[in-house]
Short mmCIF file of C-alpha atoms in Angstrom, two decimals:
data_model
loop_
_atom_site.label_atom_id
_atom_site.label_comp_id
_atom_site.label_asym_id
_atom_site.label_seq_id
_atom_site.Cartn_x
_atom_site.Cartn_y
_atom_site.Cartn_z
CA MET Z 4 -163.15 51.43 51.04
CA LYS Z 5 -161.86 52.74 47.37
CA PHE Z 6 -160.50 49.33 46.31
CA ARG Z 7 -163.77 47.40 47.07
CA THR Z 8 -165.60 48.91 43.88
CA ASP Z 9 -162.52 47.50 42.15
CA PRO Z 10 -161.00 44.10 43.76
CA ALA Z 11 -159.27 43.47 40.28
CA THR Z 12 -157.12 46.10 41.72
CA ILE Z 13 -155.51 44.17 44.90
CA ARG Z 14 -152.49 42.54 44.11
CA GLY Z 15 -149.28 41.54 45.28
CA SER Z 16 -148.07 40.99 48.83
CA ILE Z 17 -150.67 41.44 50.97
CA ALA Z 18 -149.60 40.05 53.98
CA PRO Z 19 -151.48 37.69 56.69
CA LEU Z 20 -150.72 38.88 60.11
CA VAL Z 21 -150.11 37.29 63.29
CA THR Z 22 -152.74 38.79 66.10
CA PRO Z 23 -149.92 40.05 69.48
CA PHE Z 24 -151.76 38.86 72.43
CA THR Z 25 -150.15 40.58 75.79
CA ALA Z 26 -148.45 38.34 78.46
CA ASP Z 27 -151.47 36.91 79.80
CA GLY Z 28 -153.13 36.84 76.69
CA ALA Z 29 -155.45 39.50 75.88
CA VAL Z 30 -155.22 40.45 72.91
CA ASP Z 31 -152.44 43.98 72.00
CA HIS Z 32 -153.99 46.46 70.83
CA ASP Z 33 -150.99 48.64 70.44
CA SER Z 34 -148.31 45.82 69.91
CA LEU Z 35 -151.50 45.30 66.70
CA ARG Z 36 -150.73 49.20 65.56
CA GLY Z 37 -147.06 48.78 65.30
CA LEU Z 38 -147.69 44.95 63.00
CA VAL Z 39 -149.90 47.33 60.90
CA ARG Z 40 -148.09 50.62 60.77
CA TRP Z 41 -144.76 48.07 59.92
CA GLN Z 42 -146.30 46.11 57.15
CA LEU Z 43 -147.15 50.03 55.73
CA GLU Z 44 -143.99 51.26 55.95
CA SER Z 45 -142.56 48.20 54.26
CA GLY Z 46 -144.14 48.03 51.40
CA SER Z 47 -147.10 45.53 51.38
CA HIS Z 48 -149.32 45.77 49.15
CA GLY Z 49 -152.19 45.08 51.29
CA ILE Z 50 -152.74 43.56 54.35
CA SER Z 51 -155.12 40.65 55.95
CA LEU Z 52 -155.92 39.88 59.75
CA GLY Z 53 -157.87 36.78 60.59
CA GLY Z 54 -156.25 33.83 59.17
CA SER Z 55 -155.27 31.40 60.53
CA THR Z 56 -152.09 32.96 61.29
CA GLY Z 57 -154.12 35.24 63.20
CA GLU Z 58 -155.52 32.58 65.46
CA PRO Z 59 -159.11 33.44 64.98
CA SER Z 60 -160.33 30.05 66.30
CA ALA Z 61 -159.22 30.98 69.42
CA GLN Z 62 -160.85 34.16 69.42
CA SER Z 63 -164.57 35.68 70.24
CA ALA Z 64 -165.53 37.24 67.60
CA ALA Z 65 -166.16 40.27 69.90
CA GLU Z 66 -162.67 40.17 70.00
CA ARG Z 67 -161.47 39.75 66.25
CA ILE Z 68 -163.99 43.04 65.10
CA ALA Z 69 -162.14 44.71 68.22
CA ALA Z 70 -158.58 43.89 66.59
CA MET Z 71 -159.83 43.87 63.09
CA ARG Z 72 -161.37 47.92 64.45
CA THR Z 73 -157.49 48.53 65.33
CA ALA Z 74 -156.22 47.49 62.39
CA ALA Z 75 -158.47 49.52 59.85
CA ALA Z 76 -157.66 52.42 61.54
CA GLU Z 77 -154.42 52.07 60.86
CA ILE Z 78 -155.09 50.93 57.56
CA GLY Z 79 -157.39 53.63 56.09
CA ASP Z 80 -157.32 53.76 52.93
CA ARG Z 81 -153.54 53.35 51.92
CA VAL Z 82 -154.05 50.17 50.99
CA PRO Z 83 -155.80 46.60 50.32
CA PHE Z 84 -157.32 45.37 53.49
CA LEU Z 85 -158.97 42.58 53.27
CA PRO Z 86 -159.92 40.39 56.91
CA GLY Z 87 -160.35 37.34 57.39
CA THR Z 88 -164.36 36.88 58.75
CA GLY Z 89 -165.01 32.88 58.07
CA SER Z 90 -165.65 30.78 61.68
CA HIS Z 91 -167.61 27.10 62.12
CA LYS Z 92 -170.51 29.17 62.73
CA LEU Z 93 -172.32 30.57 59.55
CA ASP Z 94 -174.29 32.85 62.60
CA GLU Z 95 -170.46 33.95 63.96
CA THR Z 96 -169.39 33.97 59.86
CA LEU Z 97 -171.87 36.89 59.09
CA GLU Z 98 -171.49 38.49 62.31
CA ILE Z 99 -167.96 39.32 61.67
CA THR Z 100 -168.39 40.29 57.65
CA ALA Z 101 -170.84 42.97 58.75
CA ALA Z 102 -168.02 43.95 60.98
CA ALA Z 103 -166.09 43.76 58.17
CA ARG Z 104 -167.88 45.50 56.26
CA GLU Z 105 -168.85 48.03 58.10
CA LEU Z 106 -164.95 49.01 59.44
CA GLY Z 107 -164.34 49.66 55.56
CA ALA Z 108 -163.21 46.51 54.83
CA ASP Z 109 -162.05 45.82 51.17
CA ALA Z 110 -163.23 42.32 50.91
CA ALA Z 111 -163.76 38.98 52.94
CA LEU Z 112 -161.71 36.30 54.03
CA VAL Z 113 -163.64 33.75 54.50
CA ILE Z 114 -162.35 30.86 55.28
CA THR Z 115 -164.21 27.31 54.36
CA PRO Z 116 -166.22 25.18 57.33
CA TYR Z 117 -163.73 23.57 59.57
CA TYR Z 118 -163.99 20.36 61.21
CA ALA Z 119 -167.55 19.57 59.67
CA ARG Z 120 -166.50 18.27 56.26
CA PRO Z 121 -169.36 19.43 54.53
CA THR Z 122 -169.83 18.56 50.14
CA GLN Z 123 -170.03 20.70 47.55
CA GLU Z 124 -173.03 21.22 47.45
CA ALA Z 125 -172.61 22.72 51.24
CA LEU Z 126 -170.12 24.26 49.99
CA TYR Z 127 -171.71 26.69 47.28
CA GLN Z 128 -174.89 26.94 50.09
CA TRP Z 129 -172.03 28.50 52.45
CA TYR Z 130 -170.83 30.90 50.34
CA ALA Z 131 -174.04 31.79 48.49
CA THR Z 132 -175.87 31.89 51.49
CA VAL Z 133 -172.60 34.86 52.87
CA ALA Z 134 -172.28 37.00 48.79
CA ARG Z 135 -177.00 37.24 49.29
CA GLU Z 136 -176.11 38.50 52.40
CA PHE Z 137 -174.06 40.99 51.31
CA PRO Z 138 -173.86 42.16 47.74
CA ASP Z 139 -172.01 45.22 48.19
CA LEU Z 140 -168.58 43.30 49.89
CA PRO Z 141 -166.17 41.22 47.27
CA LEU Z 142 -165.52 37.47 49.00
CA VAL Z 143 -162.93 35.84 48.92
CA ALA Z 144 -162.61 31.87 49.57
CA TYR Z 145 -160.46 30.15 51.77
CA ASN Z 146 -159.63 27.25 50.87
CA VAL Z 147 -157.38 25.58 52.88
CA PRO Z 148 -157.93 21.97 53.76
CA SER Z 149 -154.59 20.56 55.92
CA ARG Z 150 -156.91 22.57 58.20
CA THR Z 151 -160.23 22.48 57.00
CA ALA Z 152 -160.58 18.76 56.26
CA VAL Z 153 -162.61 19.80 53.18
CA ASP Z 154 -161.31 21.10 49.46
CA ILE Z 155 -163.47 24.16 47.77
CA ALA Z 156 -162.86 21.85 44.29
CA PRO Z 157 -162.23 23.98 41.42
CA ASP Z 158 -165.79 23.52 40.29
CA THR Z 159 -167.22 24.51 42.92
CA VAL Z 160 -165.85 27.73 42.51
CA ARG Z 161 -166.98 27.80 39.56
CA ARG Z 162 -170.14 27.29 40.55
CA LEU Z 163 -169.93 30.80 42.63
CA PHE Z 164 -168.09 32.87 40.58
CA THR Z 165 -170.42 32.62 37.68
CA ASP Z 166 -172.98 32.42 40.19
CA PHE Z 167 -172.67 35.58 42.55
CA ASP Z 168 -171.00 39.14 41.17
CA ASN Z 169 -169.44 39.98 44.18
CA PHE Z 170 -167.04 36.57 44.55
CA VAL Z 171 -164.42 37.28 43.09
CA GLY Z 172 -161.78 35.54 44.07
CA VAL Z 173 -159.79 32.32 46.62
CA LYS Z 174 -157.02 32.20 48.28
CA GLU Z 175 -156.61 28.86 47.75
CA THR Z 176 -153.78 27.44 50.47
CA THR Z 177 -153.09 23.16 49.02
CA LYS Z 178 -150.37 22.17 47.92
CA ASP Z 179 -150.92 21.02 45.06
CA PHE Z 180 -149.99 23.01 42.60
CA GLU Z 181 -152.52 21.56 39.83
CA HIS Z 182 -155.27 22.21 41.59
CA PHE Z 183 -154.66 25.97 41.44
CA SER Z 184 -154.35 25.28 37.18
CA ARG Z 185 -157.84 23.80 37.45
CA VAL Z 186 -159.16 26.88 39.07
CA LEU Z 187 -157.52 29.75 37.09
CA HIS Z 188 -158.75 27.17 34.06
CA ALA Z 189 -162.60 26.51 35.02
CA CYS Z 190 -162.60 29.78 35.59
CA GLY Z 191 -161.01 32.30 33.57
CA ARG Z 192 -158.49 34.31 34.85
CA GLU Z 193 -160.40 37.41 35.92
CA LEU Z 194 -160.44 35.18 38.66
CA LEU Z 195 -158.45 36.50 41.84
CA VAL Z 196 -156.18 33.89 42.88
CA TRP Z 197 -153.52 34.28 45.52
CA SER Z 198 -151.54 31.30 47.12
CA GLY Z 199 -150.99 30.71 50.70
CA ILE Z 200 -148.53 28.36 50.42
CA GLU Z 201 -145.01 29.93 49.70
CA LEU Z 202 -142.75 28.22 48.35
CA LEU Z 203 -145.14 27.95 45.63
CA CYS Z 204 -146.74 32.14 45.58
CA LEU Z 205 -143.67 32.69 42.90
CA PRO Z 206 -144.52 29.64 40.80
CA LEU Z 207 -148.46 30.88 41.02
CA LEU Z 208 -147.75 34.42 39.10
CA ALA Z 209 -146.39 32.52 35.58
CA LEU Z 210 -150.48 31.33 35.62
CA GLY Z 211 -151.82 34.25 35.72
CA GLY Z 212 -152.34 34.68 39.72
CA ALA Z 213 -152.94 38.24 41.41
CA GLY Z 214 -149.90 37.48 43.86
CA PHE Z 215 -150.40 35.57 47.66
CA VAL Z 216 -150.95 36.26 51.65
CA SER Z 217 -147.68 34.72 53.03
CA ALA Z 218 -146.67 34.21 56.69
CA VAL Z 219 -143.19 34.95 55.18
CA ALA Z 220 -144.36 38.46 55.03
CA ASN Z 221 -144.86 38.79 58.91
CA LEU Z 222 -141.12 38.59 58.62
CA ALA Z 223 -139.72 40.08 56.15
CA PRO Z 224 -142.49 42.32 54.20
CA THR Z 225 -140.13 44.03 52.28
CA ALA Z 226 -138.68 41.26 50.44
CA VAL Z 227 -141.66 38.88 49.91
CA ALA Z 228 -143.47 42.71 48.56
CA ARG Z 229 -139.79 43.06 45.86
CA MET Z 230 -140.82 39.49 45.26
CA TYR Z 231 -143.79 40.12 43.40
CA GLU Z 232 -143.07 43.64 42.46
CA LEU Z 233 -139.38 42.25 40.31
CA TRP Z 234 -141.84 39.70 38.87
CA GLU Z 235 -143.93 41.89 37.48
CA ALA Z 236 -141.46 44.15 36.39
CA GLY Z 237 -140.30 41.30 34.02
CA ASP Z 238 -136.91 40.90 36.27
CA HIS Z 239 -137.64 37.15 36.66
CA GLU Z 240 -135.53 36.03 38.12
CA ALA Z 241 -134.69 38.65 40.01
CA ALA Z 242 -137.73 37.31 41.32
CA ARG Z 243 -136.33 33.33 41.38
CA GLU Z 244 -133.08 34.72 44.03
CA LEU Z 245 -135.64 36.12 45.68
CA HIS Z 246 -137.86 32.92 46.14
CA TYR Z 247 -134.98 30.99 46.73
CA ARG Z 248 -133.54 33.12 49.72
CA LEU Z 249 -136.90 33.10 51.47
CA HIS Z 250 -136.30 29.62 52.00
CA PRO Z 251 -134.78 29.53 55.58
CA LEU Z 252 -136.99 31.99 57.18
CA VAL Z 253 -140.45 29.73 55.26
CA ASP Z 254 -138.95 26.31 57.28
CA LEU Z 255 -138.82 28.65 59.84
CA LEU Z 256 -142.73 29.24 59.75
CA PHE Z 257 -143.12 25.65 60.49
CA VAL Z 258 -140.20 24.18 63.16
CA GLU Z 259 -143.47 24.25 65.55
CA THR Z 260 -147.17 24.70 64.76
CA ASN Z 261 -147.68 28.35 62.82
CA PRO Z 262 -147.29 31.50 63.85
CA ALA Z 263 -145.82 30.31 67.11
CA PRO Z 264 -142.46 30.09 66.04
CA ALA Z 265 -142.93 33.91 63.49
CA LYS Z 266 -144.79 35.91 66.99
CA TRP Z 267 -140.96 34.65 69.26
CA VAL Z 268 -138.99 36.26 66.57
CA LEU Z 269 -140.85 39.41 66.70
CA GLU Z 270 -140.66 38.97 70.19
CA GLN Z 271 -137.58 38.78 70.04
CA GLN Z 272 -137.23 42.17 67.37
CA GLY Z 273 -139.12 44.40 69.54
CA ARG Z 274 -142.19 44.42 67.29
CA ILE Z 275 -145.07 43.02 69.40
CA ALA Z 276 -144.74 42.98 73.30
CA SER Z 277 -145.17 39.24 73.79
CA HIS Z 278 -144.87 35.87 72.13
CA HIS Z 279 -147.96 34.09 73.96
CA VAL Z 280 -149.88 32.45 72.01
CA ARG Z 281 -153.45 31.09 73.12
CA PRO Z 282 -154.25 26.74 73.60
CA PRO Z 283 -154.25 25.26 72.14
CA LEU Z 284 -150.57 26.42 70.71
CA THR Z 285 -148.19 26.25 72.94
CA PRO Z 286 -144.67 28.75 72.52
CA PRO Z 287 -141.38 27.05 70.73
CA THR Z 288 -139.52 24.62 72.70
CA GLU Z 289 -135.95 24.82 73.58
CA ASP Z 290 -135.48 22.47 71.08
CA GLY Z 291 -137.64 24.77 68.76
CA ARG Z 292 -136.00 28.05 69.46
CA ALA Z 293 -132.55 26.25 68.27
CA ARG Z 294 -133.68 25.10 64.80
CA VAL Z 295 -135.88 28.62 64.21
CA ARG Z 296 -131.74 30.32 65.22
CA ALA Z 297 -130.45 28.43 63.22
CA LEU Z 298 -132.74 29.72 60.23
CA LEU Z 299 -132.25 33.26 61.21
CA ALA Z 300 -128.36 32.69 60.73
CA GLU Z 301 -129.65 31.82 57.56
CA GLY Z 302 -132.32 34.05 55.79
CA GLY Z 303 -132.61 36.63 58.45
CA ASP Z 304 -130.64 39.16 56.24
CA LEU Z 305 -134.41 39.41 54.74
CA THR Z 306 -136.02 40.48 57.94
CA GLN Z 307 -133.94 44.02 57.70
CA GLN Z 308 -135.38 46.14 54.83
CA LEU Z 309 -134.25 45.95 51.26
#
């Protein structure tokens, strides 16, 4: 938890891991340990678990906490650990966030409650409750309106950032790039903003973003981390080159619903034991696999370390 006291140091490529399952659907802790080790060896600047790519809504709270325990033990204090701890239920959110704090997480990534479509005032009260409950744990809102049917407004982020010292940032997973700018304008550059939209990861850095939580890091962790490092070093042309080279892998992720295509590729590469996804998701269809193979032929070189 050495990054917990200075969340401003949590920057760069935070890899949002898939949750591996065995062929019969149980959480595969051995494969998860292997994925964490690979991310660390590949240069990812941090690790997340339990975001949308990790299929949290298909797992029980106990399963999510057990997976966090496995990841936290493997990570140690080598890089920041930002597990997703949110749910559509407040009691479950508090339970998982409490476990993350005890396991040494550096910050908690809390999704906006899905399905209910709360108002902005209700969103403020939701995050305020979590912030008051865990004053010593940095909190990051996870805004992903395509999945939750609600968009946390820049002014709501500003209220939370102003009112709570431990509300430190937001993961913005919206294709409305103007929204990114309005959030930073409302809150100031001290707010930590990460992009969860793959093709907006590099552009966000130009606005002063802290980095990205990009699912493509599951397939090309070194390339995604290197893109951030090149930008920070001032080699913007090389960073742009990597951005465009990653396009086929970004398209691959969404051939069918994420994370099914990524899990299939990871199994083919021997990085996880099974590509199993839990219902309501299904493995890639034959047509989907054909498209994935074609995209791998275009961008698969980046799945190897640079």
